[in-house]
Short mmCIF file of C-alpha atoms in Angstrom, two decimals:
data_model
loop_
_atom_site.label_atom_id
_atom_site.label_comp_id
_atom_site.label_asym_id
_atom_site.label_seq_id
_atom_site.Cartn_x
_atom_site.Cartn_y
_atom_site.Cartn_z
CA MET W 1 111.95 104.61 119.77
CA ASN W 2 112.21 102.14 122.68
CA ARG W 3 110.28 103.66 125.60
CA ALA W 4 111.64 101.21 128.19
CA ARG W 5 115.21 102.14 127.29
CA LEU W 6 114.43 105.85 127.27
CA THR W 7 112.64 105.99 130.64
CA VAL W 8 114.42 108.32 133.05
CA VAL W 9 112.65 108.21 136.43
CA LEU W 10 113.83 111.27 138.36
CA VAL W 11 112.24 112.70 141.49
CA LEU W 12 110.67 116.13 140.98
CA THR W 13 112.84 118.20 143.31
CA LEU W 14 112.24 121.61 144.78
CA LEU W 15 115.30 121.72 147.04
CA VAL W 16 118.07 122.53 144.56
CA ALA W 17 121.14 124.32 145.91
CA ALA W 18 124.92 124.28 145.59
CA VAL W 19 126.36 120.75 145.63
CA PRO W 20 128.12 120.17 148.98
CA ALA W 21 131.67 118.87 149.20
CA VAL W 22 130.71 116.09 151.63
CA ARG W 23 127.83 113.80 150.70
CA ALA W 24 125.62 111.57 152.78
CA ASP W 25 123.56 108.53 151.80
CA VAL W 26 119.77 108.38 151.74
CA ARG W 27 116.98 105.98 150.83
CA ALA W 28 113.36 107.05 150.48
CA ASP W 29 110.07 105.49 149.47
CA GLU W 30 108.20 107.82 147.12
CA ARG W 31 105.06 107.81 145.02
CA ALA W 32 104.99 109.82 141.78
CA ARG W 33 102.38 110.43 139.12
CA VAL W 34 102.42 112.54 135.96
CA GLU W 35 99.25 113.39 134.03
CA PHE W 36 99.30 114.96 130.57
CA ALA W 37 96.20 116.45 128.99
CA GLY W 38 94.99 115.96 125.44
CA MET W 39 96.52 113.58 122.92
CA LEU W 40 99.83 113.34 124.78
CA GLY W 41 97.94 112.25 127.89
CA ARG W 42 95.99 109.60 126.01
CA MET W 43 99.20 108.20 124.54
CA PHE W 44 100.89 108.27 127.95
CA ASN W 45 98.02 106.34 129.53
CA LEU W 46 97.92 103.87 126.64
CA PHE W 47 101.62 103.00 126.79
CA GLY W 48 102.19 103.66 130.49
CA GLY W 49 99.60 101.20 131.78
CA LYS W 50 98.46 101.14 135.40
CA GLY W 51 101.44 103.14 136.63
CA ALA W 52 100.57 106.05 134.33
CA ARG W 53 96.97 106.06 135.54
CA GLU W 54 97.50 105.52 139.28
CA GLY W 55 101.09 106.55 139.91
CA VAL W 56 104.17 104.53 140.79
CA THR W 57 105.60 103.83 144.24
CA SER W 58 109.38 103.47 144.15
CA THR W 59 112.36 103.17 146.44
CA VAL W 60 114.96 105.83 145.69
CA ALA W 61 118.50 105.38 147.01
CA VAL W 62 121.51 107.68 146.64
CA LYS W 63 125.07 106.69 147.50
CA GLY W 64 127.98 108.71 146.14
CA ASP W 65 127.70 109.16 142.38
CA ARG W 66 124.96 106.54 142.02
CA LYS W 67 121.20 106.80 142.32
CA ALA W 68 118.86 103.81 142.05
CA THR W 69 115.09 103.96 141.56
CA LEU W 70 113.24 100.65 141.82
CA ASN W 71 109.62 99.51 141.86
CA ASP W 72 107.82 96.20 141.28
CA THR W 73 108.27 96.14 137.51
CA VAL W 74 111.09 98.46 136.44
CA GLY W 75 114.13 100.15 137.88
CA GLN W 76 116.89 102.50 136.95
CA ILE W 77 120.43 103.23 138.08
CA VAL W 78 122.10 106.51 137.16
CA ASP W 79 125.89 106.62 137.47
CA LEU W 80 127.27 110.15 137.18
CA GLY W 81 130.87 108.94 137.20
CA GLU W 82 130.34 106.51 134.32
CA GLN W 83 127.78 108.82 132.66
CA LYS W 84 125.56 105.81 132.09
CA VAL W 85 121.95 104.85 132.82
CA TYR W 86 121.01 101.26 133.62
CA ASP W 87 117.33 100.48 132.89
CA LEU W 88 116.12 97.36 134.69
CA ASP W 89 113.29 94.99 133.78
CA VAL W 90 112.46 93.43 137.13
CA LYS W 91 110.21 90.68 135.78
CA LYS W 92 112.65 89.52 133.10
CA LYS W 93 115.70 90.17 135.30
CA THR W 94 117.49 92.01 132.51
CA TYR W 95 118.99 95.47 132.08
CA ARG W 96 120.02 97.83 129.28
CA VAL W 97 122.80 100.41 129.37
CA THR W 98 122.50 103.85 127.77
CA THR W 99 125.17 106.53 127.86
CA PHE W 100 124.36 110.17 128.59
CA ALA W 101 125.47 111.02 125.05
CA GLU W 102 122.93 108.56 123.61
CA LEU W 103 120.19 109.98 125.84
CA ARG W 104 120.94 113.52 124.70
CA ARG W 105 120.74 112.42 121.08
CA GLN W 106 117.45 110.57 121.63
CA MET W 107 115.92 113.54 123.44
CA GLU W 108 116.99 115.92 120.69
CA GLU W 109 115.53 113.61 118.04
CA ALA W 110 112.25 113.41 119.99
CA LYS W 111 112.10 117.19 120.30
CA GLN W 112 112.79 117.70 116.58
CA LYS W 113 110.10 115.15 115.71
CA ALA W 114 107.58 116.88 118.00
CA GLU W 115 108.40 120.27 116.48
CA GLU W 116 108.02 118.85 112.96
CA GLU W 117 104.62 117.41 113.86
CA ALA W 118 103.57 120.79 115.28
CA ARG W 119 104.62 122.53 112.05
CA LYS W 120 102.62 120.03 109.98
CA GLU W 121 99.52 120.62 112.12
CA GLN W 122 99.89 124.37 111.73
CA ALA W 123 100.25 124.02 107.96
CA GLN W 124 97.10 121.89 107.79
CA ALA W 125 95.17 124.36 109.94
CA LYS W 126 96.14 127.28 107.65
CA PRO W 127 96.51 125.88 104.13
CA GLU W 128 96.14 129.32 102.57
CA SER W 129 99.18 130.70 104.38
CA PRO W 130 102.57 130.52 102.62
CA ALA W 131 105.23 128.29 104.14
CA PRO W 132 107.49 130.15 106.57
CA ALA W 133 110.97 130.95 105.31
CA GLU W 134 112.53 129.90 108.59
CA SER W 135 111.86 127.06 111.00
CA PRO W 136 110.84 127.85 114.62
CA GLN W 137 114.38 127.00 115.72
CA GLN W 138 115.81 129.57 113.30
CA GLU W 139 113.38 132.33 114.23
CA GLN W 140 114.46 134.62 117.01
CA GLN W 141 112.65 133.62 120.18
CA PRO W 142 110.98 136.46 122.11
CA GLN W 143 112.53 137.57 125.38
CA VAL W 144 110.53 136.61 128.43
CA ASP W 145 109.83 137.84 131.94
CA VAL W 146 109.43 135.32 134.77
CA ASP W 147 107.17 136.41 137.64
CA PHE W 148 107.42 134.60 140.98
CA ASP W 149 105.17 134.48 144.02
CA VAL W 150 105.04 132.21 147.08
CA LYS W 151 102.45 132.26 149.85
CA ASN W 152 102.33 130.41 153.16
CA THR W 153 98.63 129.66 153.58
CA GLY W 154 98.78 128.86 157.31
CA GLN W 155 97.09 125.51 156.69
CA THR W 156 98.52 122.41 158.42
CA ARG W 157 97.98 118.70 157.79
CA THR W 158 99.43 115.33 158.78
CA ILE W 159 100.60 113.54 155.60
CA ASN W 160 102.33 110.14 155.53
CA GLY W 161 103.15 110.52 159.23
CA PHE W 162 104.76 113.98 158.80
CA GLU W 163 103.36 117.17 160.30
CA THR W 164 103.25 119.61 157.39
CA HIS W 165 102.33 123.20 156.52
CA GLU W 166 101.19 124.46 153.12
CA SER W 167 103.03 126.80 150.75
CA VAL W 168 101.80 127.67 147.26
CA MET W 169 104.32 128.75 144.63
CA THR W 170 103.20 130.43 141.40
CA ILE W 171 105.52 131.12 138.46
CA THR W 172 104.36 132.98 135.36
CA VAL W 173 106.36 133.10 132.12
CA ARG W 174 105.26 135.74 129.59
CA GLU W 175 106.72 137.79 126.77
CA LYS W 176 108.86 140.69 127.99
CA ASP W 177 106.99 143.97 128.57
CA LYS W 178 103.61 142.37 127.85
CA THR W 179 100.90 141.08 130.16
CA LEU W 180 100.06 137.37 130.26
CA GLU W 181 96.73 138.09 128.56
CA GLU W 182 98.42 140.00 125.74
CA SER W 183 101.26 137.64 124.90
CA GLY W 184 100.06 134.33 126.29
CA GLY W 185 102.55 132.17 128.12
CA LEU W 186 102.71 129.59 130.87
CA VAL W 187 101.69 129.46 134.53
CA LEU W 188 103.21 126.92 136.93
CA SER W 189 101.44 126.43 140.27
CA SER W 190 102.97 124.20 142.94
CA ASP W 191 100.96 123.31 146.05
CA MET W 192 103.53 122.03 148.57
CA TRP W 193 102.97 120.50 151.99
CA LEU W 194 106.27 120.96 153.82
CA GLY W 195 107.40 118.87 156.76
CA PRO W 196 110.41 119.52 159.02
CA ARG W 197 113.60 119.86 157.02
CA VAL W 198 115.16 116.43 156.44
CA PRO W 199 118.85 117.04 155.63
CA ALA W 200 119.27 113.62 154.01
CA MET W 201 116.55 114.36 151.46
CA LYS W 202 118.67 117.16 150.08
CA GLU W 203 121.06 114.50 148.77
CA ILE W 204 118.39 113.33 146.31
CA ALA W 205 117.80 116.93 145.22
CA ASP W 206 121.52 117.54 144.78
CA PHE W 207 121.94 114.34 142.76
CA ASP W 208 119.07 115.27 140.45
CA MET W 209 120.55 118.71 139.92
CA ARG W 210 123.96 117.27 139.03
CA TYR W 211 122.31 114.82 136.63
CA ALA W 212 120.27 117.58 134.97
CA GLN W 213 123.41 119.68 134.55
CA MET W 214 125.34 116.77 133.02
CA LEU W 215 122.46 115.77 130.75
CA PHE W 216 120.19 118.76 130.00
CA GLY W 217 116.69 120.04 130.53
CA PRO W 218 114.17 119.48 133.34
CA MET W 219 113.19 115.93 134.17
CA VAL W 220 109.99 114.86 135.85
CA ALA W 221 109.21 111.77 137.88
CA GLY W 222 107.33 109.26 135.76
CA ALA W 223 107.92 110.97 132.41
CA SER W 224 110.30 109.70 129.75
CA PRO W 225 112.64 111.96 127.76
CA ASP W 226 110.53 111.72 124.60
CA GLN W 227 107.40 112.72 126.52
CA MET W 228 109.20 115.67 128.10
CA ALA W 229 110.70 116.64 124.74
CA THR W 230 107.25 116.58 123.16
CA ALA W 231 105.80 118.69 125.97
CA ALA W 232 108.71 121.15 125.71
CA ALA W 233 108.19 121.46 121.95
CA MET W 234 104.47 122.10 122.41
CA TYR W 235 104.98 124.51 125.32
CA PRO W 236 108.30 126.37 124.84
CA TYR W 237 108.11 128.27 128.15
CA MET W 238 108.01 125.09 130.25
CA LYS W 239 111.77 124.92 130.74
CA GLN W 240 112.01 128.48 132.09
CA ALA W 241 109.18 127.83 134.55
CA MET W 242 110.62 124.59 135.89
CA THR W 243 114.13 126.04 136.14
CA ARG W 244 112.80 128.94 138.23
CA MET W 245 110.78 126.54 140.37
CA SER W 246 113.88 124.48 141.18
CA ALA W 247 115.92 127.58 142.04
CA GLU W 248 113.26 129.07 144.33
CA GLY W 249 112.61 125.72 146.00
CA ALA W 250 115.95 125.95 147.81
CA LYS W 251 114.59 128.86 149.85
CA LEU W 252 111.60 126.99 151.25
CA ASP W 253 111.40 126.31 154.97
CA GLY W 254 111.06 122.54 155.12
CA THR W 255 111.11 119.36 153.04
CA PRO W 256 108.24 118.78 150.57
CA VAL W 257 106.29 115.74 151.73
CA GLN W 258 103.55 116.11 149.14
CA THR W 259 103.74 118.31 146.03
CA VAL W 260 101.07 118.85 143.39
CA THR W 261 102.32 120.92 140.46
CA THR W 262 100.21 122.04 137.52
CA LEU W 263 101.35 123.70 134.30
CA ASP W 264 98.82 125.84 132.43
CA ALA W 265 99.21 127.10 128.87
CA VAL W 266 97.71 130.54 128.27
CA LYS W 267 96.70 131.68 124.79
CA SER W 268 97.57 135.17 123.59
CA ALA W 269 94.99 137.80 122.69
CA GLU W 270 95.88 137.25 119.03
CA GLN W 271 95.25 133.51 119.31
CA MET W 272 91.91 134.07 121.05
CA ALA W 273 90.83 136.53 118.36
CA ALA W 274 91.79 134.10 115.58
CA GLU W 275 89.87 131.26 117.25
CA ALA W 276 86.83 133.48 117.75
CA LYS W 277 86.87 134.40 114.06
CA ALA W 278 87.24 130.78 113.03
CA LYS W 279 84.29 129.85 115.25
CA GLU W 280 82.22 132.68 113.76
CA ASP W 281 83.05 131.53 110.23
CA ASP W 282 82.11 127.99 111.17
CA ASN W 283 78.74 129.13 112.53
CA LYS W 284 78.05 130.95 109.26
CA SER W 285 78.61 127.82 107.19
CA LYS W 286 75.63 126.33 105.36
CA PRO W 287 73.30 124.49 107.80
CA PRO W 288 72.58 120.81 107.17
CA SER W 289 69.44 120.09 105.21
CA SER W 290 68.46 116.88 106.99
CA VAL W 291 67.87 115.72 110.55
CA GLY W 292 70.75 113.26 110.16
CA GLY W 293 73.04 116.03 109.05
CA MET W 294 72.01 118.17 112.01
CA LEU W 295 72.68 115.33 114.45
CA GLY W 296 75.98 114.52 112.76
CA GLY W 297 77.14 118.12 112.98
CA PHE W 298 76.09 118.34 116.62
CA MET W 299 77.95 115.15 117.54
CA ALA W 300 81.05 116.27 115.65
CA LYS W 301 81.18 119.52 117.61
CA LYS W 302 80.71 117.64 120.90
CA ILE W 303 83.59 115.35 120.03
CA GLN W 304 85.79 118.32 119.14
CA LYS W 305 85.01 120.02 122.44
CA LYS W 306 85.73 116.83 124.40
CA ALA W 307 89.05 116.41 122.59
CA ALA W 308 89.95 119.98 123.52
CA GLY W 309 89.67 119.01 127.19
CA GLY W 310 86.38 120.59 128.16
CA ASP W 311 83.00 121.87 127.12
CA ASP W 312 84.54 125.07 125.80
CA GLY W 313 87.55 124.64 123.54
CA SER W 314 87.95 128.42 123.32
CA LYS W 315 89.19 128.87 126.90
CA ALA W 316 92.24 131.09 127.18
CA ARG W 317 93.89 128.97 129.90
CA ALA W 318 94.11 125.20 130.11
CA THR W 319 96.12 122.76 132.26
CA PHE W 320 98.31 120.49 130.14
CA MET W 321 100.35 118.68 132.82
CA THR W 322 99.88 117.77 136.49
CA MET W 323 102.64 116.23 138.63
CA THR W 324 102.11 114.69 142.07
CA ASN W 325 104.94 113.51 144.32
CA ASP W 326 104.69 111.99 147.84
CA VAL W 327 107.51 111.16 150.25
CA LEU W 328 106.42 108.08 152.22
CA LYS W 329 109.54 107.13 154.23
CA VAL W 330 113.15 108.28 154.67
CA VAL W 331 116.16 106.37 156.06
CA THR W 332 119.93 106.93 155.89
CA ASP W 333 121.07 103.28 155.98
CA VAL W 334 122.26 102.70 152.40
CA THR W 335 124.59 99.94 151.16
CA ALA W 336 126.43 99.53 147.86
CA ALA W 337 123.95 96.79 146.93
CA ASP W 338 121.09 99.32 147.12
CA VAL W 339 122.50 101.19 144.11
CA ALA W 340 123.89 98.21 142.16
CA VAL W 341 122.38 96.01 139.46
CA PRO W 342 120.65 93.20 141.41
CA ALA W 343 122.32 89.80 141.46
CA GLY W 344 121.16 87.47 138.69
CA PHE W 345 120.28 90.23 136.20
CA LYS W 346 121.71 89.87 132.69
CA GLN W 347 122.45 92.61 130.19
CA SER W 348 120.22 92.59 127.13
CA GLY W 349 120.88 94.03 123.68
CA LYS W 350 119.66 97.47 122.61
#
């Protein structure tokens, strides 16, 4: 799957509301970074290069039904009227065109592939268990409760030239009528530093909401559809948490200047008990008879713990994704050229 063609750079927005009848234009300089934990994070860093490790600073412009996102190496233009995405290669001065229908198909294929990989891993982990009669998609998904809390901490800070105050939003998704500890689930925490409300910035939020409605699913700045599809397959409650975050963001008093959002996966009591038993069984296994075997076993366990993301792989709660977004500058002087394919660029094949 071509990652350059799939990349959909959308600003993580917390100011989603009804789309107004009259629209304004806006251009903003923003810096975004997405960090995934575990194997997905290592793959993201490997293929994403410096931008994945340090974040990407981009200029985002909205004019009418078009939004352009451009940095030093890549760019993207989303046209809601045409239902097309133009992915730009700045260095080669070329661009590719993908329709919304093609994006939906690619995202669905990525999700199905991720779910298939998850099923294979589960089958390998429990070889003695019979194969399930139904796939996860066919099984009835449990009903969930979504808990919401927001606190104004009273802390203030000057960020990127804006005077801001801090609000912390926490969203918990768990199985209906069960506690988080009982059923497991997902916890989204968003630490937001809010500046004075900038009306023009709402245009970017509105555009992203319209795009999400026309495409589907939550999008995150710096993450491609296949990465988001993989994360969604691994953590099924992610969509509910991000949808609630977007809805509640409209009620905040101010414009987010800096936002750090973390998503934590929480294991259920049943999962913790199963892991504890597996660990106990492992400890009861026959000890190595040589010094080399002892050292080899010790190193293997250290590697396993490091791969799990910490010194204790049996933790009930672990962060699997962190998103950071900064607004650096905002202006309302936008021309048609700001949201058009730059002069001299040529269309390349798929």
